[in-house]
PDB file of C-alpha atoms in Angstrom:
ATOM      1  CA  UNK X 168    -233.905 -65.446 -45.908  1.00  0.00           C
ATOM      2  CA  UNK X 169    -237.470 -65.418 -45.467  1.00  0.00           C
ATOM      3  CA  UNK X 170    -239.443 -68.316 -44.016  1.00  0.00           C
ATOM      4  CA  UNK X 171    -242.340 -69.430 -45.727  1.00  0.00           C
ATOM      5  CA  UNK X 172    -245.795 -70.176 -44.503  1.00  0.00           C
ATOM      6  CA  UNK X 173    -246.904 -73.916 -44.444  1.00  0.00           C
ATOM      7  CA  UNK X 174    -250.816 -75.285 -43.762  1.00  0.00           C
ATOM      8  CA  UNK X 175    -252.402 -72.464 -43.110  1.00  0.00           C
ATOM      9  CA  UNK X 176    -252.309 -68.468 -42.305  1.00  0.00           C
ATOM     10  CA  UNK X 177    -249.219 -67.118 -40.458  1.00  0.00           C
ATOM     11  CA  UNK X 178    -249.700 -65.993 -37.369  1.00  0.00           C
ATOM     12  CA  UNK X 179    -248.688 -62.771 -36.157  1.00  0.00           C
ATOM     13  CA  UNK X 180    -248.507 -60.597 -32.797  1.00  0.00           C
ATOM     14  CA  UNK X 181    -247.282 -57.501 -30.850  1.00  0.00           C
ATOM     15  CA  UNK X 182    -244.830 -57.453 -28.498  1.00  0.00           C
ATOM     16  CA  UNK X 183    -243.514 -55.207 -25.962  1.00  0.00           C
ATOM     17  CA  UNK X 184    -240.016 -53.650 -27.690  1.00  0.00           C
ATOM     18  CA  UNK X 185    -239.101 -54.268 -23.516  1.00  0.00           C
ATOM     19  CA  UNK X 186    -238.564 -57.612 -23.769  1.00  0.00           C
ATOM     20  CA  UNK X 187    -235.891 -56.970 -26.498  1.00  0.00           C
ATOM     21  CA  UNK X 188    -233.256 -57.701 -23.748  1.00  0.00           C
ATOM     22  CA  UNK X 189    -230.972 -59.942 -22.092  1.00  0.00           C
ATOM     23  CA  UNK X 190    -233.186 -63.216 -20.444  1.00  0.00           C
ATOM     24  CA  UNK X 191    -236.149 -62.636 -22.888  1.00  0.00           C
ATOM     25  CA  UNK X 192    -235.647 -61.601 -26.305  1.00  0.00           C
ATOM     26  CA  UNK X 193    -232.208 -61.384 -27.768  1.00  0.00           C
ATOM     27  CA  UNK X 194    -230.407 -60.699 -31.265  1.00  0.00           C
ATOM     28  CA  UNK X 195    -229.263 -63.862 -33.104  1.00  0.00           C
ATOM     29  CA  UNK X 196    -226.161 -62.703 -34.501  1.00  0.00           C
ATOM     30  CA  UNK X 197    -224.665 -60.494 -31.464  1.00  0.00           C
ATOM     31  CA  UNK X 198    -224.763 -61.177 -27.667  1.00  0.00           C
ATOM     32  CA  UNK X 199    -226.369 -57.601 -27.086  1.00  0.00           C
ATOM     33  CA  UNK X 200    -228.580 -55.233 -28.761  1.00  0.00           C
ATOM     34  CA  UNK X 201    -225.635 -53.023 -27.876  1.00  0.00           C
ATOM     35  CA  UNK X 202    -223.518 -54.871 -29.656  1.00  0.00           C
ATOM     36  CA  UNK X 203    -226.186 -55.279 -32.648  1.00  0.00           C
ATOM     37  CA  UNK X 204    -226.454 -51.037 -33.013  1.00  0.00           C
ATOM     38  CA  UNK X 205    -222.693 -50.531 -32.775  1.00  0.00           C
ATOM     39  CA  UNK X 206    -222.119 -53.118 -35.268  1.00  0.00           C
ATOM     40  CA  UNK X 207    -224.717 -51.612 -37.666  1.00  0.00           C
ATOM     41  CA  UNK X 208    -223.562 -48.424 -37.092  1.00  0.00           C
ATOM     42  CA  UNK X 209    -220.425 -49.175 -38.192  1.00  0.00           C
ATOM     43  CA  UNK X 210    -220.959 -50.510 -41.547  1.00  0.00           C
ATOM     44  CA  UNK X 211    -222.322 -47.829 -44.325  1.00  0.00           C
ATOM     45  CA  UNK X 212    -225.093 -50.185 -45.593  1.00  0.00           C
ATOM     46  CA  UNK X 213    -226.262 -51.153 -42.602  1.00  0.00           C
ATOM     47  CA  UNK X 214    -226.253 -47.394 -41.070  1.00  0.00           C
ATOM     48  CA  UNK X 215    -228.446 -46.267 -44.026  1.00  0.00           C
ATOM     49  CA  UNK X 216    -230.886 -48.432 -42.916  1.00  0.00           C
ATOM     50  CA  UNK X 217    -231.213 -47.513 -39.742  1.00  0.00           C
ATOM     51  CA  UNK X 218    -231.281 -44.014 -40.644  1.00  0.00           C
ATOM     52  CA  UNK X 219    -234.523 -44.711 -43.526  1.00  0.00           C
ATOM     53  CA  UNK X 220    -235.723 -46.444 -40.532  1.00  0.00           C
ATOM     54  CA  UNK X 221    -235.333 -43.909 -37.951  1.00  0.00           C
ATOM     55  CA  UNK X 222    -237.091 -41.456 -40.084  1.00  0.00           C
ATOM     56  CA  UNK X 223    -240.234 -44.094 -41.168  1.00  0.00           C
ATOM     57  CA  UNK X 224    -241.072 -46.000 -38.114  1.00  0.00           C
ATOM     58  CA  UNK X 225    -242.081 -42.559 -36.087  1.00  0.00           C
ATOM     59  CA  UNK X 226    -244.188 -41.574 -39.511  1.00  0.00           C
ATOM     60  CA  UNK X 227    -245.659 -45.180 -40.487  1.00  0.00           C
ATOM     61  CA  UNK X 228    -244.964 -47.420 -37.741  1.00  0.00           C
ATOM     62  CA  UNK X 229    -243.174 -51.090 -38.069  1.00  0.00           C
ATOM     63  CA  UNK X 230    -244.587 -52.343 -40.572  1.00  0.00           C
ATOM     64  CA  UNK X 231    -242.599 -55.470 -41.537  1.00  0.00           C
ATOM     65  CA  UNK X 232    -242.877 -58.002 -38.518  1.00  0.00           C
ATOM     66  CA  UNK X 233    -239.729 -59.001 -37.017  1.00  0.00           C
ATOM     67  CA  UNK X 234    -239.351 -62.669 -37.305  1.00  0.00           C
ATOM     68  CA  UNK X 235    -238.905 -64.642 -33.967  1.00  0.00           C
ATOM     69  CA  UNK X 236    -237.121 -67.861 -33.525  1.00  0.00           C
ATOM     70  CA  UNK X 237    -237.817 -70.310 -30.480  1.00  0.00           C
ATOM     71  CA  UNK X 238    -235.530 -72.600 -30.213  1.00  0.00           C
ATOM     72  CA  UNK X 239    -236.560 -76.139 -29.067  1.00  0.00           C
ATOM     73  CA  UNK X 240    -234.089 -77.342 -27.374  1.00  0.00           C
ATOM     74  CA  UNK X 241    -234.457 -74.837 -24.592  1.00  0.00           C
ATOM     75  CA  UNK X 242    -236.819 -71.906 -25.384  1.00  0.00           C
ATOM     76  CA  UNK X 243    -234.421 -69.194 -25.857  1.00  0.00           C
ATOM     77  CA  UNK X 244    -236.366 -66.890 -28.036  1.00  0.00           C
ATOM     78  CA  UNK X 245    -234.018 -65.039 -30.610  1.00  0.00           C
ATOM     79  CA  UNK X 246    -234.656 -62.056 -33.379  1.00  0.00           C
ATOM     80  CA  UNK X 247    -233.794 -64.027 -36.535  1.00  0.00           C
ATOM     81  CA  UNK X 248    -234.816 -61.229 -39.358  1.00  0.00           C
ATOM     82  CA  UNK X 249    -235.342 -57.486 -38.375  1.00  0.00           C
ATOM     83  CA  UNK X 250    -232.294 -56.380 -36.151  1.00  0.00           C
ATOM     84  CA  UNK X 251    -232.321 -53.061 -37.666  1.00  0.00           C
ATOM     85  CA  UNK X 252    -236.120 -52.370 -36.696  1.00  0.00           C
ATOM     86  CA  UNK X 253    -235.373 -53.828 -33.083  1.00  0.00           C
ATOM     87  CA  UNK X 254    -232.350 -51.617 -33.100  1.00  0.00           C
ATOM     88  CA  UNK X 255    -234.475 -48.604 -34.380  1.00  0.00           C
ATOM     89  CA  UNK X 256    -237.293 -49.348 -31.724  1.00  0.00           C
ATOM     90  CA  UNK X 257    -235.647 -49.164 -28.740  1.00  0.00           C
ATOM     91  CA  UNK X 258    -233.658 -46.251 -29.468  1.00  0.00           C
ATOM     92  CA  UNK X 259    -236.878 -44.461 -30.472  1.00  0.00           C
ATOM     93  CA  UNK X 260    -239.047 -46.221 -27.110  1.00  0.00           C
ATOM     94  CA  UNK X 261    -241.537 -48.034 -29.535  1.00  0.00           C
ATOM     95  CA  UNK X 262    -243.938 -49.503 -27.345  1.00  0.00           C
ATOM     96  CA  UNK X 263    -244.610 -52.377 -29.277  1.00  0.00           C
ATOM     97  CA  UNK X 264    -243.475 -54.666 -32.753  1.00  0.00           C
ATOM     98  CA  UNK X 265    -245.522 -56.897 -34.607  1.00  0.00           C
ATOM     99  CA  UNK X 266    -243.462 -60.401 -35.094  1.00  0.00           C
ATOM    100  CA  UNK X 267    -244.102 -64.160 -36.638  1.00  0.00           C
ATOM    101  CA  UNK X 268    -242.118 -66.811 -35.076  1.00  0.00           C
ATOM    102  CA  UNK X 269    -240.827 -70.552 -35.798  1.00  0.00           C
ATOM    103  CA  UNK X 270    -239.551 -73.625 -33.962  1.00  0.00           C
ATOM    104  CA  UNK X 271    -235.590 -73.324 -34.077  1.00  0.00           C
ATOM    105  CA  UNK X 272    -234.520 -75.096 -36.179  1.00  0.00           C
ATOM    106  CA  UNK X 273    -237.345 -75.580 -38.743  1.00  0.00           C
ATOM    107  CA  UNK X 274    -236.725 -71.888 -39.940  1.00  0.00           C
ATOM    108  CA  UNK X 275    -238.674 -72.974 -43.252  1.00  0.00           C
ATOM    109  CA  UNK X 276    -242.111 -73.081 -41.358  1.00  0.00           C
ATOM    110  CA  UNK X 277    -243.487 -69.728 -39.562  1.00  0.00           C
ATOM    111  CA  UNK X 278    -245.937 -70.806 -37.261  1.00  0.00           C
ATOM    112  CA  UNK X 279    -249.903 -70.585 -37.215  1.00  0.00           C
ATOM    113  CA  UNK X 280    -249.961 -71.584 -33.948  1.00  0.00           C
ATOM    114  CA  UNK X 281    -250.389 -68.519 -31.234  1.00  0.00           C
ATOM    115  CA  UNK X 282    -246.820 -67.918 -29.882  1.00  0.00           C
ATOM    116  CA  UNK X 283    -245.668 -69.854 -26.602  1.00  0.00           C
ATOM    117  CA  UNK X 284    -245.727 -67.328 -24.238  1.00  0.00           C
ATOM    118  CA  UNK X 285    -244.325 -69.346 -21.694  1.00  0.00           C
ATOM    119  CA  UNK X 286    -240.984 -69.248 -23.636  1.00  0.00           C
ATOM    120  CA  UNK X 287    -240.785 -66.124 -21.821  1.00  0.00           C
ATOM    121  CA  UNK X 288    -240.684 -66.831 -18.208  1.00  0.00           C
ATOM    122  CA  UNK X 289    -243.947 -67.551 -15.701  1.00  0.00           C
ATOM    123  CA  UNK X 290    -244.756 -63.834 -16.875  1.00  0.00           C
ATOM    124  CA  UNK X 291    -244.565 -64.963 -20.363  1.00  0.00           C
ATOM    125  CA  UNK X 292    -248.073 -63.465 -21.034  1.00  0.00           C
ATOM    126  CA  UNK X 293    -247.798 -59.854 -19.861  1.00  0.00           C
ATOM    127  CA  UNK X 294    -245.190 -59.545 -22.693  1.00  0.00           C
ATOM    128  CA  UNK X 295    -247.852 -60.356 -25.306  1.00  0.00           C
ATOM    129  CA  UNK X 296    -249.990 -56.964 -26.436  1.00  0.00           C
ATOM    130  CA  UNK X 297    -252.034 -58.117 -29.144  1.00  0.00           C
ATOM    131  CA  UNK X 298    -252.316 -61.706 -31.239  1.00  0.00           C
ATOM    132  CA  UNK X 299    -254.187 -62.762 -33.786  1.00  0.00           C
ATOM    133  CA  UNK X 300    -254.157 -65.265 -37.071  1.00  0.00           C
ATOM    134  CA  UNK X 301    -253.536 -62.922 -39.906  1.00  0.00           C
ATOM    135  CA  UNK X 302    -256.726 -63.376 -42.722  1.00  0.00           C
TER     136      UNK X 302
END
């Protein structure tokens, strides 16, 4: 699924691949990022994407923003598209990832709105490398 951009230009950002963890940023569809590699590793389809990706991210960098999710309800901030390149970047120490992000659960609209840092914790900030509205 990929979310779709309403009134106006999506927003994008870097983050620091540390806050891929437990507390800050975590994987939708597994309770670790642990969890997330072993599962992909498992699976043929999934494991030859990780390996394209472990030989194109050191060469060309992530290119494709990971898409974040915020939920509303209580600001837990989720990887909703691009577990393989979160998997990928912290087993290769990427410093940072661009990402896009939405209001859980309005997954059809990717924000244009800088990304609420304070999702994160009082130190919500620090997390943020780079952020700008996408032209």
């Amino acid at each position: 699924m990929t979310a779709r951009v309403v009134d106006g230009k999506p927003w994008t950002g870097r983050m620091r691949t540390a806050a891929l963890r437990p507390g800050l940023v975590r994987p939708a569809e597994f309770s670790t990022w642990a969890g997330a590699r072993r599962y992909h590793e498992r699976h043929r389809r999934d494991r030859q994407v990780l390996e394209k990706l472990r030989a194109s991210i050191p060469r060309d960098g992530i290119r494709e923003p990971l898409l974040l999710g915020v939920r509303a309800a209580d600001r837990l901030v989720f990887v909703f598209e691009g577990h393989h390149r979160a998997v990928i970047a912290l087993e290769l120490g990427v410093r940072s990832f661009p990402f896009r992000w939405f209001w859980d659960p309005d997954v059809q609209v990717v924000e244009h709105e800088p990304f609420p840092h304070h999702a994160l914790g009082p130190d919500g900030q620090e997390w943020l490398c780079h952020q700008e509205a996408r032209s």
